[in-house]
Amino acid sequence: MAHLQSNKDLISTGMKEFNVLLNQQVFNDPLISEEDMMTVVDDWVNFYVNYYKQHMKGEQQEQVGALQELQQQLDILAKSFLVKYKDFLKSHEHPNHKLPSF
């Protein structure tokens, strides 16, 4: 049971750190497309999952479950961030020049 709590603590820490990363982002020129930002955020999620994978404890099944939970939670945070970024892009569109949308 100690392993399960340790993994929950790691998930919580990973989510907090990922949220800090997302909140530190400053959107300014040059703007990148929504698709490119999705790629960047996906890379960040993969980086965090791979980092925390090395620190998970317990049986393989416990570790896999904890990593899936971490992945799901980071995906939720990433999705919220990407919605904000999409809104930001829309607010910076010029009337005669629209940014590519993917």
Tab-separated table of C-alpha atoms in Angstrom:
chain	number	residue	atom	x	y	z
A	1	MET	CA	0.000	0.000	0.000
A	2	ALA	CA	2.939	2.331	0.596
A	3	HIS	CA	3.846	2.070	-3.070
A	4	LEU	CA	0.381	3.180	-4.091
A	5	GLN	CA	0.602	6.307	-1.896
A	6	SER	CA	4.107	7.039	-3.177
A	7	ASN	CA	2.836	6.875	-6.755
A	8	LYS	CA	-0.114	9.134	-5.905
A	9	ASP	CA	2.353	11.643	-4.483
A	10	LEU	CA	4.408	11.454	-7.676
A	11	ILE	CA	1.303	12.007	-9.794
A	12	SER	CA	0.369	15.031	-7.700
A	13	THR	CA	3.889	16.444	-7.948
A	14	GLY	CA	4.006	15.864	-11.697
A	15	MET	CA	0.683	17.628	-12.179
A	16	LYS	CA	1.803	20.610	-10.102
A	17	GLU	CA	5.089	20.898	-11.980
A	18	PHE	CA	3.371	20.551	-15.356
A	19	ASN	CA	0.846	23.210	-14.392
A	20	VAL	CA	3.692	25.563	-13.431
A	21	LEU	CA	5.265	24.958	-16.849
A	22	LEU	CA	1.998	25.757	-18.609
A	23	ASN	CA	1.397	28.881	-16.527
A	24	GLN	CA	4.877	30.198	-17.357
A	25	GLN	CA	4.157	30.309	-21.075
A	26	VAL	CA	4.057	33.758	-22.621
A	27	PHE	CA	2.287	34.138	-25.929
A	28	ASN	CA	3.856	36.732	-28.170
A	29	ASP	CA	5.327	37.216	-31.613
A	30	PRO	CA	6.149	35.209	-33.486
A	31	LEU	CA	2.992	33.239	-32.963
A	32	ILE	CA	3.041	29.559	-33.720
A	33	SER	CA	0.121	27.700	-35.204
A	34	GLU	CA	-2.344	25.787	-33.090
A	35	GLU	CA	-1.071	22.535	-34.599
A	36	ASP	CA	2.535	23.357	-33.694
A	37	MET	CA	1.528	24.238	-30.127
A	38	MET	CA	-0.306	20.911	-29.889
A	39	THR	CA	2.918	19.163	-30.891
A	40	VAL	CA	4.938	21.087	-28.304
A	41	VAL	CA	2.455	20.334	-25.522
A	42	ASP	CA	2.297	16.667	-26.517
A	43	ASP	CA	6.094	16.530	-26.297
A	44	TRP	CA	5.947	18.081	-22.821
A	45	VAL	CA	3.396	15.494	-21.670
A	46	ASN	CA	5.580	12.679	-23.006
A	47	PHE	CA	8.634	14.152	-21.291
A	48	TYR	CA	6.858	14.265	-17.934
A	49	VAL	CA	5.446	10.746	-18.277
A	50	ASN	CA	8.863	9.353	-19.226
A	51	TYR	CA	10.544	11.183	-16.356
A	52	TYR	CA	8.061	9.979	-13.744
A	53	LYS	CA	8.046	6.470	-15.177
A	54	GLN	CA	11.526	6.044	-13.709
A	55	HIS	CA	10.281	6.943	-10.220
A	56	MET	CA	7.115	4.841	-9.944
A	57	LYS	CA	7.131	2.139	-7.288
A	58	GLY	CA	5.472	-1.222	-6.810
A	59	GLU	CA	4.497	-4.099	-9.033
A	60	GLN	CA	4.410	-3.542	-12.769
A	61	GLN	CA	0.613	-3.347	-12.723
A	62	GLU	CA	0.733	-0.605	-10.055
A	63	GLN	CA	3.313	1.322	-12.057
A	64	VAL	CA	1.334	1.038	-15.300
A	65	GLY	CA	-1.835	2.204	-13.560
A	66	ALA	CA	-0.051	5.148	-11.977
A	67	LEU	CA	1.475	6.156	-15.310
A	68	GLN	CA	-1.920	5.959	-17.002
A	69	GLU	CA	-3.378	8.178	-14.282
A	70	LEU	CA	-0.519	10.655	-14.691
A	71	GLN	CA	-0.994	10.659	-18.475
A	72	GLN	CA	-4.732	11.306	-18.120
A	73	GLN	CA	-4.232	14.146	-15.660
A	74	LEU	CA	-1.542	15.802	-17.773
A	75	ASP	CA	-3.742	15.448	-20.855
A	76	ILE	CA	-6.543	17.269	-19.019
A	77	LEU	CA	-4.205	20.115	-18.096
A	78	ALA	CA	-2.798	20.191	-21.633
A	79	LYS	CA	-6.262	20.340	-23.192
A	80	SER	CA	-7.219	23.304	-21.013
A	81	PHE	CA	-3.987	25.069	-21.951
A	82	LEU	CA	-4.563	24.445	-25.658
A	83	VAL	CA	-8.077	25.902	-25.429
A	84	LYS	CA	-6.572	29.070	-23.921
A	85	TYR	CA	-3.962	29.169	-26.649
A	86	LYS	CA	-6.580	28.745	-29.372
A	87	ASP	CA	-8.590	31.602	-27.867
A	88	PHE	CA	-5.433	33.701	-27.756
A	89	LEU	CA	-4.776	33.023	-31.442
A	90	LYS	CA	-8.340	33.970	-32.337
A	91	SER	CA	-8.026	37.237	-30.430
A	92	HIS	CA	-4.901	38.119	-32.420
A	93	GLU	CA	-6.239	37.414	-35.879
A	94	HIS	CA	-6.145	40.324	-38.267
A	95	PRO	CA	-9.414	40.904	-40.092
A	96	ASN	CA	-7.814	40.331	-43.505
A	97	HIS	CA	-5.318	37.673	-42.449
A	98	LYS	CA	-6.395	34.607	-40.543
A	99	LEU	CA	-3.937	32.258	-38.891
A	100	PRO	CA	-4.058	28.664	-40.053
A	101	SER	CA	-6.389	26.550	-37.964
A	102	PHE	CA	-5.923	22.816	-37.581
